[in-house]
Short mmCIF file of C-alpha atoms and ligand atoms in Angstrom, two decimals:
data_model
loop_
_atom_site.label_atom_id
_atom_site.label_comp_id
_atom_site.label_asym_id
_atom_site.label_seq_id
_atom_site.Cartn_x
_atom_site.Cartn_y
_atom_site.Cartn_z
CA UNK A 1 -0.05 13.46 -10.66
CA UNK A 2 -1.07 15.72 -7.79
CA UNK A 3 -4.29 14.83 -6.12
CA UNK A 4 -5.78 17.48 -3.84
CA UNK A 5 -7.45 14.79 -1.73
CA UNK A 6 -4.25 13.18 -0.65
CA UNK A 7 -3.83 15.38 2.40
CA UNK A 8 -6.08 12.87 4.14
CA UNK A 9 -3.35 10.30 4.14
CA UNK A 10 -0.13 12.14 4.81
CA UNK A 11 0.40 10.10 7.97
CA UNK A 12 0.37 6.86 5.98
CA UNK A 13 3.75 6.36 4.34
CA UNK A 14 3.59 4.58 1.01
CA UNK A 15 4.31 0.85 1.16
CA UNK A 16 6.06 -0.81 -1.75
CA UNK A 17 3.73 -3.35 -3.28
CA UNK A 18 3.69 -5.99 -6.01
CA UNK A 19 0.49 -7.36 -7.56
CA UNK A 20 -0.22 -10.97 -8.50
CA UNK A 21 -3.03 -12.23 -10.70
CA UNK A 22 -3.89 -15.69 -11.86
CA UNK A 23 -5.45 -16.50 -15.18
CA UNK A 24 -7.47 -19.66 -14.66
CA UNK A 25 -7.86 -21.73 -17.79
CA UNK A 26 -11.04 -23.31 -16.51
CA UNK A 27 -14.09 -21.10 -15.98
CA UNK A 28 -14.82 -23.16 -12.88
CA UNK A 29 -12.17 -21.20 -10.99
CA UNK A 30 -12.82 -17.81 -12.55
CA UNK A 31 -14.49 -14.96 -10.70
CA UNK A 32 -15.38 -11.40 -11.66
CA UNK A 33 -16.45 -9.78 -14.90
CA UNK A 34 -13.12 -8.40 -16.14
CA UNK A 35 -10.18 -10.01 -17.90
CA UNK A 36 -7.24 -10.90 -15.64
CA UNK A 37 -5.21 -7.94 -17.00
CA UNK A 38 -8.04 -5.43 -16.49
CA UNK A 39 -8.77 -6.83 -13.07
CA UNK A 40 -5.10 -6.39 -12.12
CA UNK A 41 -5.22 -2.80 -13.35
CA UNK A 42 -8.23 -2.21 -11.14
CA UNK A 43 -6.33 -3.82 -8.25
CA UNK A 44 -3.55 -1.29 -8.86
CA UNK A 45 -6.09 1.54 -8.49
CA UNK A 46 -7.35 -0.04 -5.27
CA UNK A 47 -3.77 -0.36 -4.01
CA UNK A 48 -3.06 3.29 -4.79
CA UNK A 49 -6.18 4.28 -2.86
CA UNK A 50 -4.76 2.34 0.11
CA UNK A 51 -1.39 4.13 -0.16
CA UNK A 52 0.55 1.30 -1.71
CA UNK A 53 3.15 2.24 -4.31
CA UNK A 54 2.77 -0.45 -6.94
CA UNK A 55 6.18 -1.37 -8.36
CA UNK A 56 5.08 -4.22 -10.58
CA UNK A 57 2.73 -7.07 -11.22
CA UNK A 58 2.73 -10.61 -12.53
CA UNK A 59 0.12 -12.94 -13.97
CA UNK A 60 0.30 -16.70 -13.94
CA UNK A 61 -1.80 -18.92 -16.14
CA UNK A 62 -2.99 -21.91 -14.16
CA UNK A 63 -5.08 -24.98 -14.76
CA UNK A 64 -6.22 -25.09 -11.18
CA UNK A 65 -5.33 -23.30 -7.96
CA UNK A 66 -2.51 -24.69 -5.84
CA UNK A 67 -4.12 -25.36 -2.43
CA UNK A 68 -0.94 -24.43 -0.55
CA UNK A 69 0.10 -21.18 -2.27
CA UNK A 70 -2.49 -20.57 -5.04
CA UNK A 71 0.31 -20.05 -7.59
CA UNK A 72 2.93 -22.63 -8.53
CA UNK A 73 6.24 -23.01 -6.72
CA UNK A 74 8.23 -21.65 -9.67
CA UNK A 75 6.18 -18.45 -9.56
CA UNK A 76 6.73 -18.18 -5.81
CA UNK A 77 10.48 -18.29 -6.50
CA UNK A 78 10.27 -15.47 -9.01
CA UNK A 79 8.24 -13.39 -6.55
CA UNK A 80 11.08 -13.88 -4.07
CA UNK A 81 13.43 -12.43 -6.64
CA UNK A 82 11.18 -9.41 -7.24
CA UNK A 83 11.04 -8.91 -3.51
CA UNK A 84 14.82 -8.77 -3.16
CA UNK A 85 15.26 -6.63 -6.25
CA UNK A 86 12.52 -4.08 -5.58
CA UNK A 87 12.40 -4.13 -1.78
CA UNK A 88 8.78 -5.23 -1.83
CA UNK A 89 6.95 -4.87 1.49
CA UNK A 90 3.59 -6.34 0.50
CA UNK A 91 2.31 -8.75 -2.16
CA UNK A 92 -1.32 -8.24 -3.12
CA UNK A 93 -3.20 -11.09 -4.80
CA UNK A 94 -6.16 -10.28 -7.01
CA UNK A 95 -8.04 -13.41 -5.99
CA UNK A 96 -9.24 -14.40 -2.58
CA UNK A 97 -6.62 -16.48 -0.77
CA UNK A 98 -7.70 -19.22 1.59
CA UNK A 99 -6.27 -18.86 5.10
CA UNK A 100 -3.91 -21.72 4.26
CA UNK A 101 -2.69 -20.13 1.04
CA UNK A 102 -2.10 -16.81 2.72
CA UNK A 103 -0.13 -18.52 5.49
CA UNK A 104 1.86 -20.57 3.00
CA UNK A 105 2.74 -17.55 0.91
CA UNK A 106 3.76 -15.44 3.90
CA UNK A 107 6.00 -18.23 5.09
CA UNK A 108 7.67 -18.61 1.71
CA UNK A 109 7.95 -14.92 0.86
CA UNK A 110 8.66 -13.73 4.41
CA UNK A 111 6.67 -10.57 3.88
CA UNK A 112 3.08 -9.40 4.20
CA UNK A 113 0.63 -11.03 1.78
CA UNK A 114 -2.85 -9.60 1.21
CA UNK A 115 -5.69 -10.40 -1.13
CA UNK A 116 -8.19 -8.13 -2.90
CA UNK A 117 -10.72 -8.62 -0.11
CA UNK A 118 -8.30 -7.48 2.61
CA UNK A 119 -7.36 -4.48 0.48
CA UNK A 120 -10.96 -3.43 -0.07
CA UNK A 121 -11.70 -3.88 3.65
CA UNK A 122 -8.73 -1.65 4.41
CA UNK A 123 -10.04 1.08 2.09
CA UNK A 124 -13.51 0.81 3.58
CA UNK A 125 -12.06 1.11 7.09
CA UNK A 126 -10.29 4.33 6.09
CA UNK A 127 -13.30 5.87 4.36
CA UNK A 128 -16.02 4.99 6.87
CA UNK A 129 -17.16 8.23 8.45
CA UNK A 130 -20.43 7.47 10.19
CA UNK A 131 -21.03 5.18 13.14
CA UNK A 132 -23.06 2.82 10.92
CA UNK A 133 -20.31 2.65 8.33
CA UNK A 134 -17.68 1.94 10.96
CA UNK A 135 -19.74 -0.81 12.62
CA UNK A 136 -20.31 -2.50 9.27
CA UNK A 137 -16.66 -2.35 8.26
CA UNK A 138 -15.51 -3.70 11.61
CA UNK A 139 -17.95 -6.60 11.33
CA UNK A 140 -16.72 -7.42 7.82
CA UNK A 141 -13.10 -7.27 8.95
CA UNK A 142 -13.64 -9.55 11.93
CA UNK A 143 -15.58 -12.06 9.83
CA UNK A 144 -12.71 -12.04 7.39
CA UNK A 145 -10.07 -12.43 10.08
CA UNK A 146 -11.70 -15.10 12.20
CA UNK A 147 -10.76 -18.07 9.99
CA UNK A 148 -7.30 -16.57 9.52
CA UNK A 149 -6.56 -16.36 13.20
CA UNK A 150 -4.11 -19.25 13.11
CA UNK A 151 -1.74 -16.79 11.48
CA UNK A 152 -1.70 -14.89 14.69
CA UNK A 153 -1.00 -18.15 16.43
CA UNK A 154 2.21 -18.72 14.44
CA UNK A 155 3.39 -15.24 15.41
CA UNK A 156 2.56 -15.85 19.04
CA UNK A 157 4.18 -19.25 18.90
CA UNK A 158 7.33 -17.73 17.51
CA UNK A 159 7.38 -15.17 20.29
CA UNK A 160 6.76 -17.80 22.93
CA UNK A 161 9.40 -19.98 21.33
CA UNK A 162 11.91 -17.19 21.65
CA UNK A 163 11.17 -16.71 25.30
CA UNK A 164 10.56 -20.25 26.40
CA UNK A 165 13.45 -22.26 25.10
CA UNK A 166 14.33 -22.06 21.44
CA UNK A 167 12.89 -22.93 18.11
CA UNK A 168 12.25 -26.60 18.62
CA UNK A 169 10.21 -26.13 21.82
CA UNK A 170 7.15 -27.74 20.20
CA UNK A 171 4.97 -28.75 23.12
CA UNK A 172 5.63 -25.82 25.42
CA UNK A 173 5.11 -23.38 22.61
CA UNK A 174 1.95 -24.93 21.28
CA UNK A 175 0.19 -24.78 24.65
CA UNK A 176 0.18 -21.06 25.37
CA UNK A 177 -0.23 -20.28 21.70
CA UNK A 178 -3.35 -22.33 21.44
CA UNK A 179 -4.77 -20.93 24.64
CA UNK A 180 -4.16 -17.46 23.34
CA UNK A 181 -5.81 -18.42 20.09
CA UNK A 182 -8.90 -19.66 21.91
CA UNK A 183 -9.06 -16.45 23.92
CA UNK A 184 -8.72 -14.35 20.77
CA UNK A 185 -11.32 -16.39 19.00
CA UNK A 186 -13.79 -16.09 21.89
CA UNK A 187 -13.20 -12.38 22.12
CA UNK A 188 -13.69 -11.87 18.40
CA UNK A 189 -16.87 -13.92 18.44
CA UNK A 190 -18.14 -11.81 21.34
CA UNK A 191 -17.34 -8.63 19.46
CA UNK A 192 -19.02 -9.95 16.30
CA UNK A 193 -22.18 -10.71 18.28
CA UNK A 194 -22.14 -7.21 19.81
CA UNK A 195 -21.65 -5.59 16.40
CA UNK A 196 -24.49 -7.62 14.90
CA UNK A 197 -26.71 -6.52 17.78
CA UNK A 198 -25.84 -2.90 17.20
CA UNK A 199 -26.40 -3.20 13.48
CA UNK A 200 -29.81 -4.78 14.02
CA UNK A 201 -30.72 -1.63 15.93
CA UNK A 202 -29.47 0.51 13.03
CA UNK A 203 -31.53 -1.58 10.63
CA UNK A 204 -34.62 -1.20 12.82
CA UNK A 205 -34.09 2.54 12.92
CA UNK A 206 -33.70 2.73 9.15
CA UNK A 207 -36.76 0.54 8.63
CA UNK A 208 -38.89 2.81 10.84
CA UNK A 209 -37.59 5.83 8.98
CA UNK A 210 -38.49 4.23 5.65
CA UNK A 211 -41.95 3.31 6.91
CA UNK A 212 -42.54 6.96 7.83
CA UNK A 213 -41.37 8.04 4.38
CA UNK A 214 -43.72 5.50 2.78
CA UNK A 215 -46.61 6.95 4.71
CA UNK A 216 -45.82 10.31 3.18
CA UNK A 217 -45.91 8.59 -0.23
CA UNK A 218 -42.63 10.06 -1.40
CA UNK A 219 -40.98 7.72 -3.94
CA UNK A 220 -37.38 6.79 -3.21
CA UNK A 221 -34.80 6.56 -5.98
CA UNK A 222 -31.46 4.90 -5.25
CA UNK A 223 -28.38 5.77 -7.29
CA UNK A 224 -26.31 2.64 -7.87
CA UNK A 225 -23.27 1.89 -9.98
CA UNK A 226 -19.65 0.90 -10.16
CA UNK A 227 -17.33 2.77 -7.85
CA UNK A 228 -16.10 6.06 -9.37
CA UNK A 229 -18.89 6.13 -12.00
CA UNK A 230 -20.04 9.57 -10.81
CA UNK A 231 -22.97 8.72 -8.55
CA UNK A 232 -22.25 11.38 -5.94
CA UNK A 233 -21.53 14.00 -8.62
CA UNK A 234 -24.88 13.17 -10.25
CA UNK A 235 -26.80 13.59 -7.01
CA UNK A 236 -25.05 16.90 -6.28
CA UNK A 237 -25.93 18.24 -9.74
CA UNK A 238 -29.52 16.99 -9.48
CA UNK A 239 -29.84 18.87 -6.20
CA UNK A 240 -28.41 22.02 -7.82
CA UNK A 241 -30.84 21.79 -10.73
CA UNK A 242 -33.97 20.43 -9.07
CA UNK A 243 -33.39 20.35 -5.35
CA UNK A 244 -35.33 21.97 -2.57
CA UNK A 245 -33.72 25.13 -1.25
CA UNK A 246 -32.59 23.49 1.98
CA UNK A 247 -30.64 20.94 -0.04
CA UNK A 248 -27.94 20.11 2.50
CA UNK A 249 -24.18 20.07 2.01
CA UNK A 250 -22.77 18.68 -1.24
CA UNK A 251 -21.65 15.05 -1.07
CA UNK A 252 -17.93 14.36 -1.14
CA UNK A 253 -16.71 13.62 -4.68
CA UNK A 254 -13.25 12.30 -5.53
CA UNK A 255 -11.40 10.55 -8.29
CA UNK A 256 -10.74 7.54 -6.15
CA UNK A 257 -12.44 4.25 -5.44
CA UNK A 258 -15.04 3.98 -2.68
CA UNK A 259 -15.10 7.70 -1.85
CA UNK A 260 -18.68 7.23 -0.62
CA UNK A 261 -19.62 4.55 1.90
CA UNK A 262 -22.56 5.98 3.76
CA UNK A 263 -25.97 6.72 2.27
CA UNK A 264 -27.05 10.33 1.80
CA UNK A 265 -30.59 11.21 0.78
CA UNK A 266 -31.76 14.44 -0.83
CA UNK A 267 -35.16 15.74 -1.91
CA UNK A 268 -35.66 16.88 -5.47
CA UNK A 269 -38.68 18.11 -7.44
CA UNK A 270 -39.61 16.50 -10.74
CA UNK A 271 -40.70 18.73 -13.67
CA UNK A 272 -44.43 18.35 -12.97
CA UNK A 273 -43.90 19.29 -9.33
CA UNK A 274 -43.74 15.91 -7.66
CA UNK A 275 -41.27 15.47 -4.82
CA UNK A 276 -38.96 12.45 -4.72
CA UNK A 277 -36.07 11.31 -2.53
CA UNK A 278 -32.80 10.37 -4.17
CA UNK A 279 -30.13 8.49 -2.25
CA UNK A 280 -26.51 7.94 -3.05
CA UNK A 281 -24.58 5.13 -1.45
CA UNK A 282 -21.61 2.79 -1.59
CA UNK A 283 -20.38 1.81 -5.06
CA UNK A 284 -20.04 -1.72 -6.36
CA UNK A 285 -17.02 -3.53 -7.78
CA UNK A 286 -16.43 -6.90 -9.39
CA UNK A 287 -15.41 -9.62 -6.92
CA UNK A 288 -17.11 -7.67 -4.15
CA UNK A 289 -16.21 -9.51 -0.94
CA UNK A 290 -19.06 -11.57 0.50
CA UNK A 291 -18.24 -10.38 4.01
CA UNK A 292 -18.86 -6.81 2.89
CA UNK A 293 -22.15 -7.55 1.19
CA UNK A 294 -23.37 -9.31 4.34
CA UNK A 295 -22.08 -6.68 6.76
CA UNK A 296 -23.44 -3.76 4.73
CA UNK A 297 -26.99 -5.02 4.90
CA UNK A 298 -28.32 -1.98 6.76
CA UNK A 299 -26.83 0.39 4.19
CA UNK A 300 -27.78 -1.73 1.18
CA UNK A 301 -31.40 -1.86 2.29
CA UNK A 302 -31.61 1.73 1.06
CA UNK A 303 -31.16 0.15 -2.37
CA UNK A 304 -33.31 -2.95 -1.97
CA UNK A 305 -36.22 -0.90 -0.59
CA UNK A 306 -36.14 1.80 -3.28
CA UNK A 307 -38.94 2.36 -5.81
CA UNK A 308 -36.56 2.98 -8.69
CA UNK A 309 -32.83 2.51 -9.33
CA UNK A 310 -30.62 4.82 -11.37
CA UNK A 311 -27.72 2.72 -12.61
CA UNK A 312 -24.86 5.13 -13.37
CA UNK A 313 -22.33 3.79 -15.91
CA UNK A 314 -19.04 5.60 -16.62
CA UNK A 315 -19.29 5.26 -20.40
CA UNK A 316 -15.72 6.54 -20.88
CA UNK A 317 -14.23 3.65 -18.91
CA UNK A 318 -12.58 1.02 -21.13
CA UNK A 319 -14.37 -1.67 -19.11
CA UNK A 320 -17.77 0.01 -19.03
CA UNK A 321 -19.49 -3.19 -20.18
CA UNK A 322 -17.76 -5.41 -17.58
CA UNK A 323 -18.50 -2.85 -14.89
CA UNK A 324 -22.18 -2.66 -15.82
CA UNK A 325 -22.33 -6.44 -15.73
CA UNK A 326 -20.74 -6.49 -12.26
CA UNK A 327 -23.37 -4.03 -11.04
CA UNK A 328 -26.15 -6.21 -12.44
CA UNK A 329 -24.61 -9.20 -10.69
CA UNK A 330 -24.38 -7.35 -7.40
CA UNK A 331 -28.01 -6.29 -7.67
CA UNK A 332 -28.85 -9.97 -8.05
CA UNK A 333 -26.75 -10.83 -4.99
CA UNK A 334 -28.53 -8.28 -2.81
CA UNK A 335 -31.89 -9.33 -4.24
CA UNK A 336 -32.83 -6.03 -5.83
CA UNK A 337 -33.80 -7.36 -9.26
CA UNK A 338 -37.51 -6.67 -8.71
CA UNK A 339 -36.92 -2.90 -8.77
CA UNK A 340 -37.17 -1.07 -12.12
CA UNK A 341 -33.84 0.35 -13.35
CA UNK A 342 -33.03 3.38 -15.50
CA UNK A 343 -29.52 3.18 -16.92
CA UNK A 344 -27.58 6.44 -17.13
CA UNK A 345 -24.47 6.79 -19.30
CA UNK A 346 -22.37 9.33 -17.46
CA UNK A 347 -19.31 11.47 -18.35
CA UNK A 348 -20.63 12.18 -21.86
CA UNK A 349 -18.65 15.46 -21.72
CA UNK A 350 -15.43 13.47 -22.10
CA UNK A 351 -16.78 10.60 -24.22
CA UNK A 352 -15.20 10.54 -27.65
CA UNK A 353 -18.40 9.79 -29.56
CA UNK A 354 -22.05 10.77 -29.42
CA UNK A 355 -25.00 9.13 -27.69
CA UNK A 356 -25.51 6.68 -30.58
CA UNK A 357 -21.92 5.47 -30.27
CA UNK A 358 -22.32 5.09 -26.53
CA UNK A 359 -25.42 2.99 -27.16
CA UNK A 360 -23.69 0.77 -29.69
CA UNK A 361 -20.86 0.20 -27.23
CA UNK A 362 -23.28 -1.15 -24.64
CA UNK A 363 -26.03 -2.48 -26.80
CA UNK A 364 -27.67 -4.28 -23.89
CA UNK A 365 -28.66 -0.89 -22.50
CA UNK A 366 -30.51 0.39 -25.53
CA UNK A 367 -32.80 2.57 -23.46
CA UNK A 368 -30.07 4.35 -21.52
CA UNK A 369 -29.96 8.08 -20.84
CA UNK A 370 -26.78 9.99 -21.79
CA UNK A 371 -25.76 12.66 -19.26
CA UNK A 372 -22.82 14.52 -17.84
CA UNK A 373 -23.13 14.82 -14.10
CA UNK A 374 -20.31 17.34 -14.24
CA UNK A 375 -21.76 19.79 -16.78
CA UNK A 376 -25.43 19.06 -16.23
CA UNK A 377 -25.91 17.89 -19.83
CA UNK A 378 -28.91 15.60 -20.20
CA UNK A 379 -30.31 16.12 -16.72
CA UNK A 380 -33.64 17.66 -17.80
CA UNK A 381 -34.11 14.57 -19.96
CA UNK A 382 -33.16 12.32 -17.05
CA UNK A 383 -35.68 14.04 -14.77
CA UNK A 384 -38.38 13.64 -17.40
CA UNK A 385 -37.53 9.96 -17.77
CA UNK A 386 -37.64 9.45 -14.00
CA UNK A 387 -41.04 11.10 -13.95
CA UNK A 388 -42.35 8.96 -16.80
CA UNK A 389 -41.01 5.80 -15.17
CA UNK A 390 -42.62 6.57 -11.82
CA UNK A 391 -45.78 7.38 -13.67
CA UNK A 392 -45.64 3.97 -15.28
CA UNK A 393 -45.27 2.47 -11.83
CA UNK A 394 -48.71 3.84 -11.10
CA UNK A 395 -52.01 2.06 -11.38
CA UNK A 396 -55.19 3.25 -12.98
CA UNK A 397 -58.27 3.27 -10.73
CA UNK A 398 -61.97 4.08 -11.15
CA UNK A 399 -63.26 5.33 -7.85
CA UNK A 400 -66.30 6.59 -6.06
CA UNK A 401 -65.47 8.56 -2.93
CA UNK A 402 -68.28 9.68 -0.61
CA UNK A 403 -68.07 13.30 0.53
CA UNK A 404 -67.06 12.14 4.00
CA UNK A 405 -63.78 10.99 2.41
CA UNK A 406 -62.71 14.50 1.40
CA UNK A 407 -59.22 13.74 2.69
CA UNK A 408 -58.76 10.92 0.20
CA UNK A 409 -59.88 13.22 -2.59
CA UNK A 410 -57.20 15.74 -1.60
CA UNK A 411 -54.67 12.92 -1.42
CA UNK A 412 -55.54 12.09 -5.02
CA UNK A 413 -55.13 15.70 -6.04
CA UNK A 414 -51.68 15.74 -4.43
CA UNK A 415 -50.34 12.39 -5.51
CA UNK A 416 -52.27 11.10 -8.49
CA UNK A 417 -52.97 12.12 -12.03
CA UNK A 418 -56.70 12.68 -12.30
CA UNK A 419 -58.23 11.93 -15.69
CA UNK A 420 -61.93 12.53 -15.03
CA UNK A 421 -63.83 13.84 -12.06
CA UNK A 422 -67.50 14.57 -11.50
CA UNK A 423 -69.67 15.05 -8.46
CA UNK A 424 -73.16 13.81 -7.67
CA UNK A 425 -75.28 14.14 -4.56
CA UNK A 426 -73.39 11.36 -2.67
CA UNK A 427 -69.80 12.02 -3.56
CA UNK A 428 -67.11 12.19 -6.25
CA UNK A 429 -66.55 9.86 -9.21
CA UNK A 430 -62.95 9.78 -10.41
CA UNK A 431 -60.65 7.98 -12.76
CA UNK A 432 -57.07 8.48 -11.68
CA UNK A 433 -53.59 7.06 -12.00
CA UNK A 434 -52.34 6.40 -8.51
CA UNK A 435 -48.88 5.48 -7.25
CA UNK A 436 -48.83 1.75 -6.78
CA UNK A 437 -47.98 1.98 -3.12
CA UNK A 438 -51.11 4.10 -2.49
CA UNK A 439 -53.54 1.89 -4.36
CA UNK A 440 -54.56 -0.22 -1.36
CA UNK A 441 -55.90 2.86 0.46
CA UNK A 442 -58.52 3.22 -2.25
CA UNK A 443 -59.56 -0.40 -2.43
CA UNK A 444 -62.85 0.09 -0.52
CA UNK A 445 -63.89 2.73 -3.04
CA UNK A 446 -63.20 0.96 -6.32
CA UNK A 447 -66.06 1.24 -8.81
CA UNK A 448 -66.91 -1.89 -10.64
N1 GTP B 1 -15.59 14.41 -16.91
C1 GTP B 1 -16.48 14.01 -16.04
N2 GTP B 1 -16.08 13.56 -14.83
C2 GTP B 1 -17.03 13.16 -13.95
C3 GTP B 1 -18.40 13.20 -14.25
N3 GTP B 1 -19.07 12.71 -13.19
C4 GTP B 1 -18.16 12.42 -12.25
N4 GTP B 1 -16.91 12.68 -12.69
C5 GTP B 1 -15.65 12.49 -11.96
O1 GTP B 1 -15.51 11.12 -11.65
C6 GTP B 1 -14.88 10.96 -10.38
C7 GTP B 1 -15.76 10.14 -9.45
O2 GTP B 1 -16.93 10.85 -9.17
P1 GTP B 1 -17.83 10.51 -7.89
O3 GTP B 1 -19.09 11.30 -8.02
O4 GTP B 1 -17.05 10.63 -6.63
O5 GTP B 1 -18.12 8.96 -8.21
P2 GTP B 1 -18.93 7.90 -7.32
O6 GTP B 1 -19.66 7.02 -8.26
O7 GTP B 1 -19.72 8.61 -6.27
O8 GTP B 1 -17.69 7.09 -6.69
P3 GTP B 1 -17.56 6.29 -5.28
O9 GTP B 1 -18.34 7.00 -4.24
O10 GTP B 1 -16.09 6.33 -5.05
O11 GTP B 1 -18.05 4.91 -5.56
C8 GTP B 1 -14.65 12.37 -9.85
O12 GTP B 1 -13.33 12.75 -10.17
C9 GTP B 1 -15.64 13.21 -10.63
O13 GTP B 1 -15.24 14.54 -10.78
C10 GTP B 1 -18.79 13.66 -15.55
O14 GTP B 1 -19.96 13.73 -15.93
N5 GTP B 1 -17.79 14.04 -16.39
MG1 MG B 2 -19.60 8.57 -4.28
#
């Protein structure tokens, strides 16, 4: 398959990789919302995005994880055989490995061993374009590496051993290695503190920006969804169909995971003329690493501070239900469950059935909106639904505004739906539906 986007990575030669999944019999040790097979398939897509040529994969059923190597020793032996046979350069585990397990496996297999988290961090590091994205990825990577630093120590120790008197030079080797480890650890901690400082500034900046937007009473809609669901495509098409003329450059779209990391916001006009902001941002995935969720706080606040979420589901994906569930779980993790959600079934142009079949496939989302971000199908309906939803998020008020408050009356004419209005000698009596976030401004003028 030729992929026009691959020119990005021509300087990264493909590494030969082998995937390993474990099927835990007990739910206590299970993570994620997909079956082990589907999760491994997703891992293969992640590996391909990171320029790994996947030559095979294996699944082991386990009662409980082996603390030393996660998988059992028999399975480790068979991985060794695959390695020799296929020239494997990297083993990628679908589940998070403890520092000890990673070390144990690398020692046994004598080759690089990664887990899903490290792979995702690697992809994020490659795709981060803005300063904010890069800071966040670096923070996540360092947080991930810090407890794994002893690995570095074994490498250093081996080097020192080579120089300073052979393999059994225990004491002499341990000394410098440990000192080095302490230095590394201190340095990493310093860097982490500096990154956190910088990111606090980014957060402050974003918060001030949002506060300004709030003052202008423009509702913010965040597009969320599983990676590759079509979020960026949807925003681009919305801008084409309903955007302001100065829409800005189209957002990068690609058939690969985590194409978008950094938030982009665009203005669009709803059918009745109201202006809203729509922002597209990083996609979610099952087993999303905790380090990433924590480090991406500044970016994710664009989601948690939104007035409405559009949850984009790729309805053609065989795991659409598991993916939607993973998104719901992530929204819980980032504490965004208080925000109303409209679910959008995307890629209807290549879905085999009609809207009713899509609905029956994901019955939990009975109220979803079928669209094709690619062809524009269903977007007028989506815009109408967004408008109705925002309308619902408005409050009904009965007001009396003295003539001196002419400004507030114009604000109502701009932002509210006015049901009745009449004037007397002192001012204006109105009943109006007002955006919730504006209601407090009118509190002094509520009519009993
Ligand atoms: N057939 C079809 N393909 C679509 C549609 N929407 C998006 N795609 C394709 O799906 C792939 C992913 O689209 P993106 O818009 O980059 O998806 P995303 O959700 O922004 O993905 P990330 O940023 O990587 O999380 C691209 O190849 C798009 O062309 C659609 O309505 N129909
Ligand atoms: Mg995107």
